[in-house]
Backbone as numpy.savetxt, mean C-alpha at the origin, in Angstrom:
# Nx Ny Nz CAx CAy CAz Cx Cy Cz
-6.55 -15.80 27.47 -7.37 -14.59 27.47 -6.51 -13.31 27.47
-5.50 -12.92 28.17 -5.06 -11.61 28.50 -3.92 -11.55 27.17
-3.66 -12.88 26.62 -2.68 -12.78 25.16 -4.07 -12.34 23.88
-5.04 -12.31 23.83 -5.71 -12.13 23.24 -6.30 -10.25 23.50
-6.57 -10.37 24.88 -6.61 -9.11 25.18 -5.41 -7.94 24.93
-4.21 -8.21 25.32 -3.17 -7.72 24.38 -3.09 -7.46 22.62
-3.46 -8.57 22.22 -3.51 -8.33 20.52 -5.01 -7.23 20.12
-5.72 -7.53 21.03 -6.87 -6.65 20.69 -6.49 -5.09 20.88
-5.71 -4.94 22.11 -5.33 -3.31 22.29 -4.22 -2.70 21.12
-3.29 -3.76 21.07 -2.14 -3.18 20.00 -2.92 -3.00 18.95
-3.63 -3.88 17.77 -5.21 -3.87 17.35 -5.68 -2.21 17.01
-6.03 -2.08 18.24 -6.95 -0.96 18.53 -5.66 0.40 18.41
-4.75 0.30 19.09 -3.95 1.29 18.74 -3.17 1.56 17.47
-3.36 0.75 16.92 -2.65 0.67 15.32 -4.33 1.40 13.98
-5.15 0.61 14.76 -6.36 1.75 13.92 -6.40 3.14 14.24
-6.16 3.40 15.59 -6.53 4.97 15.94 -5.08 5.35 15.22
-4.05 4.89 15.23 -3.01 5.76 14.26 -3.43 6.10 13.26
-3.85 4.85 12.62 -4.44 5.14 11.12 -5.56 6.26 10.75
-6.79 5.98 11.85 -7.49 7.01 11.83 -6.89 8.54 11.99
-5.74 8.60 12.76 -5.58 10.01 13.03 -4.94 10.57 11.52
-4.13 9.67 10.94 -2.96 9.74 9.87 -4.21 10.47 8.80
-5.63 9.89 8.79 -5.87 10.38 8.14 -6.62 12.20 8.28
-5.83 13.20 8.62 -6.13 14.24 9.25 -5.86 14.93 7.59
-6.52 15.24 7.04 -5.93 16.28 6.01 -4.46 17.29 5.64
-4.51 17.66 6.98 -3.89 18.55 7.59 -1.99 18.04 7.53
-2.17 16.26 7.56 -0.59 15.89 7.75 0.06 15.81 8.82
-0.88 16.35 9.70 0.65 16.85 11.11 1.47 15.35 11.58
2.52 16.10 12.01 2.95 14.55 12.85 2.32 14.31 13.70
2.45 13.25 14.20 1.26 12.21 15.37 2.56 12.50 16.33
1.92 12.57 17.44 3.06 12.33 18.68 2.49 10.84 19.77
3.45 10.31 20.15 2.59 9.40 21.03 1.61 9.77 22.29
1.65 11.37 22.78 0.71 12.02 23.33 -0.41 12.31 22.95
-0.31 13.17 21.62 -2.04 13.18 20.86 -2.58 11.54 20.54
-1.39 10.59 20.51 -1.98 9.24 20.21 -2.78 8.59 21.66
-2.02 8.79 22.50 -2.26 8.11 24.05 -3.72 8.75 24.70
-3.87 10.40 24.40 -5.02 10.94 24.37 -6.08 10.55 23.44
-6.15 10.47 22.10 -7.16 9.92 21.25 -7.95 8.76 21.89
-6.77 7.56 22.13 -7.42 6.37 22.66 -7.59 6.78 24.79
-7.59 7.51 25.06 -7.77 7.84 26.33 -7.06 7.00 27.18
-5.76 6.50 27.24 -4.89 5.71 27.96 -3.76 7.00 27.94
-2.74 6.49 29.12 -1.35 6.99 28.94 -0.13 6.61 28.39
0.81 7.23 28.08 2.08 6.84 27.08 2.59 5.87 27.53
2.10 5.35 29.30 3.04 4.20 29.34 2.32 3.32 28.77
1.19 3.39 28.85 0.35 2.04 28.49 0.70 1.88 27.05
0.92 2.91 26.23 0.76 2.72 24.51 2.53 1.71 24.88
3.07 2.14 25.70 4.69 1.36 25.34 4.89 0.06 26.08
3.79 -0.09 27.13 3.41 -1.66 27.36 3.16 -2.76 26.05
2.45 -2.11 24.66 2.31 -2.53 23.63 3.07 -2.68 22.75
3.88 -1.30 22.59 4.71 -1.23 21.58 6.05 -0.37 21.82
7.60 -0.81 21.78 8.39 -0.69 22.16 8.91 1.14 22.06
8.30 1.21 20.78 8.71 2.49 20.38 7.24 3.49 19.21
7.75 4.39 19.21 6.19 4.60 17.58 6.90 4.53 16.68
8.27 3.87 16.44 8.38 3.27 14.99 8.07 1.96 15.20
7.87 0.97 16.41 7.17 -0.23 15.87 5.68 -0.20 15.96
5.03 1.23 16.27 3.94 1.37 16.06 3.57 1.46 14.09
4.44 2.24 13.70 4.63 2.21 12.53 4.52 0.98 11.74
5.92 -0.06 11.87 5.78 -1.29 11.51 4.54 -1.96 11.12
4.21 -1.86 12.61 2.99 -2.76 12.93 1.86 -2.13 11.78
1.51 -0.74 11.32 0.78 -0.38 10.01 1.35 -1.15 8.75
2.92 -1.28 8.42 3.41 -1.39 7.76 2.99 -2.72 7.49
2.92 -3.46 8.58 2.83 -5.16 8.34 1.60 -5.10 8.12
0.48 -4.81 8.49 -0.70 -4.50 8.05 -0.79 -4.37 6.83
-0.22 -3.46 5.86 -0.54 -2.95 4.54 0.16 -4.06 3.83
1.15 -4.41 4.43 1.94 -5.70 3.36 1.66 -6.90 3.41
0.33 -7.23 4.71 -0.01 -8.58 4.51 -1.39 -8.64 3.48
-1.69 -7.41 3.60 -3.30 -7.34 3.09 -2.72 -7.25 1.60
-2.11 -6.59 1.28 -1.61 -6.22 -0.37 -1.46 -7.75 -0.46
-0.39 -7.95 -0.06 0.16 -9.26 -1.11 -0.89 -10.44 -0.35
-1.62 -10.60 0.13 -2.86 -11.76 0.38 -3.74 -11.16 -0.68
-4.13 -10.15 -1.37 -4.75 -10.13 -1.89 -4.30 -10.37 -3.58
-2.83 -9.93 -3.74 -2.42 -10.34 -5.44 -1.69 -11.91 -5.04
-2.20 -12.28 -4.00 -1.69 -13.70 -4.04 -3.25 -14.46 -4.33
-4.22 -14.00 -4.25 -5.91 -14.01 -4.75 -5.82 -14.00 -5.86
-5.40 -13.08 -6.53 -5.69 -12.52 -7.58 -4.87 -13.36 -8.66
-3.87 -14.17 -8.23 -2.55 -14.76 -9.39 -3.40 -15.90 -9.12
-3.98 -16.51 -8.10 -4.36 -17.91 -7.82 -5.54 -17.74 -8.88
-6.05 -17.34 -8.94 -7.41 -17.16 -9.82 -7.56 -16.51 -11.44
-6.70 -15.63 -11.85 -6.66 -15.33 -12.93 -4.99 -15.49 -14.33
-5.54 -16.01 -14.79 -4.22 -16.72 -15.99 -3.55 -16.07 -16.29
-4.72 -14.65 -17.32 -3.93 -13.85 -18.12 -2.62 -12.88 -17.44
-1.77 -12.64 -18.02 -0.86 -11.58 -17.24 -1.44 -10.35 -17.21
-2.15 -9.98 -18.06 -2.51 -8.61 -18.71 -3.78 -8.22 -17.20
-4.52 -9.50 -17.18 -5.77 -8.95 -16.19 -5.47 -9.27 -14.97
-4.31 -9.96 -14.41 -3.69 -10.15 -13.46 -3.23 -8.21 -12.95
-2.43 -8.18 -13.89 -1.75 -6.76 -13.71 -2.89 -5.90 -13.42
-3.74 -5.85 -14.01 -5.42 -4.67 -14.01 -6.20 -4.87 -12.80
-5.73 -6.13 -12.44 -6.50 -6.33 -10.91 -5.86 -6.04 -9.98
-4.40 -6.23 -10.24 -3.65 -5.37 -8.90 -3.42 -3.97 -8.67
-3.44 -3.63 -10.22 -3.17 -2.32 -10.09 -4.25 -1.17 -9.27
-5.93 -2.11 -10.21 -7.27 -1.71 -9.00 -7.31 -1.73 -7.44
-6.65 -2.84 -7.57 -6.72 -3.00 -5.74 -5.58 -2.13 -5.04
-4.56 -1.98 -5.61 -3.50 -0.80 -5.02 -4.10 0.21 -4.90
-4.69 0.56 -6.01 -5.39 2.45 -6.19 -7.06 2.00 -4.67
-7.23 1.12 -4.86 -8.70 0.76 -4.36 -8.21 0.76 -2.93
-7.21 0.35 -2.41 -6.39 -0.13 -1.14 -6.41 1.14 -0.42
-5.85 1.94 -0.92 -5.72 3.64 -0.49 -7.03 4.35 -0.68
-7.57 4.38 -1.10 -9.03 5.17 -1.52 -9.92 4.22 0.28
-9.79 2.99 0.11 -10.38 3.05 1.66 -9.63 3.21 2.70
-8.49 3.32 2.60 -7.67 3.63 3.85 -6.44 4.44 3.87
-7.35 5.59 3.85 -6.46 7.01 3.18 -5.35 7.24 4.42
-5.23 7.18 5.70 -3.91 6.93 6.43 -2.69 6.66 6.29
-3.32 5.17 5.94 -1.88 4.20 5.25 -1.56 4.68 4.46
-2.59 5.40 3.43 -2.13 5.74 2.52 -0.59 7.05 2.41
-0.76 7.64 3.72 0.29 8.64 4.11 1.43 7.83 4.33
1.22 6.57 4.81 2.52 5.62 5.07 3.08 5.43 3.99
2.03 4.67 3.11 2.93 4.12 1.59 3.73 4.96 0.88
3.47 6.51 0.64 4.41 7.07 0.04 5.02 7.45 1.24
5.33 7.61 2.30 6.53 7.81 3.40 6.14 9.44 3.70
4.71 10.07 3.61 4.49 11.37 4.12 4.76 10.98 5.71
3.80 10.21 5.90 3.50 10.07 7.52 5.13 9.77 8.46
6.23 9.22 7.54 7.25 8.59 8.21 7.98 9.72 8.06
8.01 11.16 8.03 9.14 11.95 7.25 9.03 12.49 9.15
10.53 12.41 9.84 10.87 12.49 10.82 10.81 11.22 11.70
10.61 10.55 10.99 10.43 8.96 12.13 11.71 8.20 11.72
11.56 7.36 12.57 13.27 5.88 12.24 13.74 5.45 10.68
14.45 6.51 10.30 14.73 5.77 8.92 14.46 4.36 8.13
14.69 3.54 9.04 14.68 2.30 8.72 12.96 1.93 8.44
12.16 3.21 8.88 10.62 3.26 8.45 10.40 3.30 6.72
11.25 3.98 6.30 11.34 4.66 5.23 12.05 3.42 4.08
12.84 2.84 4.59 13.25 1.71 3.98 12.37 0.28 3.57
11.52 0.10 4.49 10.91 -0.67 4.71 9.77 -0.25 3.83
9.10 0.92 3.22 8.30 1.29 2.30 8.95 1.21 0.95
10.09 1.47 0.68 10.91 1.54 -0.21 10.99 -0.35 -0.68
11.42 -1.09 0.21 11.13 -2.47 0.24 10.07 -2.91 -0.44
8.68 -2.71 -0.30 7.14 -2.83 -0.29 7.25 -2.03 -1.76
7.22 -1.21 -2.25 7.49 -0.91 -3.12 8.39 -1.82 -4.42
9.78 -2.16 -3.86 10.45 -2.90 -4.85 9.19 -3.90 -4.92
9.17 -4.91 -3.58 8.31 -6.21 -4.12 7.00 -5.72 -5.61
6.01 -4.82 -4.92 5.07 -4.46 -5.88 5.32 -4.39 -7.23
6.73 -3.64 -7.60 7.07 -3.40 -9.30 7.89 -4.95 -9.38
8.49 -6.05 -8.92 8.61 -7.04 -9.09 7.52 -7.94 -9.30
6.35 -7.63 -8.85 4.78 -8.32 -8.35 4.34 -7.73 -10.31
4.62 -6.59 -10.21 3.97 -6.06 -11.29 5.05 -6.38 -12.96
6.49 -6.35 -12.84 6.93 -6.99 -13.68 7.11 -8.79 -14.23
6.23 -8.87 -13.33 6.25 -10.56 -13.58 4.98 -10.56 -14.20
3.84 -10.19 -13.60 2.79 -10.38 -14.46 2.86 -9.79 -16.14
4.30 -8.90 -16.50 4.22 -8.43 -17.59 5.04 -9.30 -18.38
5.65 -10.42 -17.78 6.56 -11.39 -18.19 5.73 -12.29 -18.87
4.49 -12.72 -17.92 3.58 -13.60 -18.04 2.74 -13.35 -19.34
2.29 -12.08 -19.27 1.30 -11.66 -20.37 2.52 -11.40 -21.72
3.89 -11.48 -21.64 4.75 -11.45 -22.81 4.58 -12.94 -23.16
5.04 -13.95 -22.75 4.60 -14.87 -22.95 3.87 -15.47 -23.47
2.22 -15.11 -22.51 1.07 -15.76 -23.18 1.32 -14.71 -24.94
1.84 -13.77 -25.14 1.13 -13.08 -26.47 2.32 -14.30 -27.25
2.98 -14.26 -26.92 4.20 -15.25 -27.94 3.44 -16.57 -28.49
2.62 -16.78 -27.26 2.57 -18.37 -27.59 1.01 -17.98 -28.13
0.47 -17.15 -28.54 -0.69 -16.82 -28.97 -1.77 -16.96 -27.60
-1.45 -17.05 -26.16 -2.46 -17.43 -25.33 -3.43 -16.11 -24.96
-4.08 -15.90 -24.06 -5.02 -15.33 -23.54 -4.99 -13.52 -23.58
-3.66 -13.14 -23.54 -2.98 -12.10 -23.97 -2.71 -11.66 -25.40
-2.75 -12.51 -26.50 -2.51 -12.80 -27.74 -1.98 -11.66 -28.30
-1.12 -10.37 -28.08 -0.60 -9.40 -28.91 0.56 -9.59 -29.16
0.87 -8.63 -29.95 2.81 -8.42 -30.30 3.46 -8.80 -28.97
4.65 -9.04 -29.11 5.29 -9.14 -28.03 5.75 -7.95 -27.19
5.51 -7.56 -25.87 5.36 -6.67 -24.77 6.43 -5.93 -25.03
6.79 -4.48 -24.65 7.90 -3.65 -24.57 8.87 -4.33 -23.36
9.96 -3.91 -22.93 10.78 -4.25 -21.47 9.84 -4.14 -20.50
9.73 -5.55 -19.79 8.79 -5.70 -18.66 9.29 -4.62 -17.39
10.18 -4.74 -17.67 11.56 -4.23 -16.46 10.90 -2.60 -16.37
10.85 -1.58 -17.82 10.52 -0.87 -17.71 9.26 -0.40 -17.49
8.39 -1.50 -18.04 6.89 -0.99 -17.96 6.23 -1.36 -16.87
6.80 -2.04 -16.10 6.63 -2.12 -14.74 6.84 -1.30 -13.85
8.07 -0.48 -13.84 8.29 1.19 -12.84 7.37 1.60 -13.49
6.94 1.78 -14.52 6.13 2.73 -15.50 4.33 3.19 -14.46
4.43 1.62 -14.01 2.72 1.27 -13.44 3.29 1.85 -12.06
4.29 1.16 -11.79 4.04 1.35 -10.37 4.44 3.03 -10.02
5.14 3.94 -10.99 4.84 5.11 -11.27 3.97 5.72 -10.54
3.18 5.07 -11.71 1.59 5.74 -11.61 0.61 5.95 -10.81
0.93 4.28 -9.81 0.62 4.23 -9.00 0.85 4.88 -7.70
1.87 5.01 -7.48 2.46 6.22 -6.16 2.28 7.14 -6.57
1.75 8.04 -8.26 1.57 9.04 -7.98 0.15 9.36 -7.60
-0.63 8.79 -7.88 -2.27 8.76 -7.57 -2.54 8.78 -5.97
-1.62 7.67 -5.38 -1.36 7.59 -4.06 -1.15 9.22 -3.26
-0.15 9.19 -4.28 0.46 10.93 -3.58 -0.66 11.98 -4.02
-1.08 12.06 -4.94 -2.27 12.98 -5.11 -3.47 13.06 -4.26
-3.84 11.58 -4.04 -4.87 11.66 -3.10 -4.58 11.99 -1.77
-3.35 11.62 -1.26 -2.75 12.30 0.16 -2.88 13.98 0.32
-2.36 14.44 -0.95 -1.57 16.10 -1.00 -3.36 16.88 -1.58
-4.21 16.26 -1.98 -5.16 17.26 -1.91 -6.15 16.85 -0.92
-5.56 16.38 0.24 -6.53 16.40 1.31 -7.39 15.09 1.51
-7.07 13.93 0.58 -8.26 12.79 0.40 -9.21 13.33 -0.83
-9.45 14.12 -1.79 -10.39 14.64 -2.03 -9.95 14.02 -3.91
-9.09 13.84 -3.99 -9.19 13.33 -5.63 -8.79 11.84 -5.49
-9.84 11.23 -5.79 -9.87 9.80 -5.71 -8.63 8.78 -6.67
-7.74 7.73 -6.18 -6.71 7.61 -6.84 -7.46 6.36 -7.95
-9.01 5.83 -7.53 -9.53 4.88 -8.72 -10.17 5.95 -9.97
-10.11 7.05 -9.72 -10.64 8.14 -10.86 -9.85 8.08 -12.21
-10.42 7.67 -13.43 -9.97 7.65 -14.48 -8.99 6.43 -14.77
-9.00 5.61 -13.60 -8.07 4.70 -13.80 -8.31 3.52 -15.26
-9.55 3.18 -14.91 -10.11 2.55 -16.42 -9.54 3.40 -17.93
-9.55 4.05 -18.01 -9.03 5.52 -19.09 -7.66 5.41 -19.41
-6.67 5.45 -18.02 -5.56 5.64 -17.90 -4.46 4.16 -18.37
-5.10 3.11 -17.60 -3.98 1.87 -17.37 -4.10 1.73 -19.01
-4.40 1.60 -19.93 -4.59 1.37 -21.50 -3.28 2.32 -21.54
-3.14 3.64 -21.65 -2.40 4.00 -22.02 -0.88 3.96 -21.53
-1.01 3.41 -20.48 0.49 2.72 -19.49 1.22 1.64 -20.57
-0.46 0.67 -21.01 0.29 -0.57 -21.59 -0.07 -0.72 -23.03
């Protein structure tokens, strides 16, 4: 019971980060405005968590189990490379549009003054994604070779058209952060990914 009750509070303090992160405004979080939000004191938030960069983490591991459980969905279930890539790319832009916080994490707004090694660790999450995203462009080169499900000319450099997406993707990310939440990063995306690939 009280190991369960523990995971529920760290839990609970890793959403109210998120909730606060998403303030328009940007400010840094201190572990005081955090310890006040949830109405406990700073010792209690460090009974949980060693420091607020493993408060951080702990978002971080959050966003990187849910991402890749979900394009690990998405590869288990769909062949083509081409709609593989269109479904992750939705769910990245879709990922941030409901959880505009994190979304301050993923491009490293929220971490700018925190433990470097915060900043690395997004940078990390990042490589995997344009690796996540140049393989499915490997795949869909492929299927077009062998005439499969993809069936076109053969693909430009996967290598490149892969930063290309994931580009695009952090910048939509960053747009929707820097105007407040208010320009949606799934807007025009149907329109747009055609002209990526």
């Amino acid at each position: 019971m009280p190991a369960r009750k523990t995971g529920e509070r760290k839990h609970r303090i890793l959403q109210v980060l998120a909730e606060m992160l998403q303030d328009p405004k940007g400010e840094r979080i201190t572990t005081a405005a955090l310890a006040k939000e949830l109405e406990v004191s700073e010792a209690a938030l460090y009974r949980h968590f060693a420091s607020k960069a493993q408060m951080f983490e702990g978002l971080i591991d959050f966003i990187e189990q849910t991402q890749f459980g979900l394009i690990n969905k998405i590869e288990g279930e769909e062949e083509s490379g081409l709609k593989q890539l269109h479904a992750i790319v939705a769910m990245l832009l879709g990922f941030a549009e409901k959880n505009p916080g994190m979304t301050r994490v993923l491009i490293g707004d929220a971490l700018v003054n925190e433990d470097a090694r915060l900043q690395a660790r997004i940078s990390q999450l990042h490589d995997r994604l344009e690796a996540t995203l140049k393989q499915c462009l490997r795949v869909a080169a492929t299927q077009a070779n062998e005439g499969g499900p993809d069936g076109a000319a053969e693909a430009p450099d996967p290598t490149a058209r892969a930063n290309l997406v994931l580009c695009y993707v952090i910048g939509r990310w960053h747009q929707f952060a820097k105007s407040g939440f208010k320009r949606q990063p799934t807007a025009m995306f149907e329109q747009q990914l055609p002209m990526l690939l």
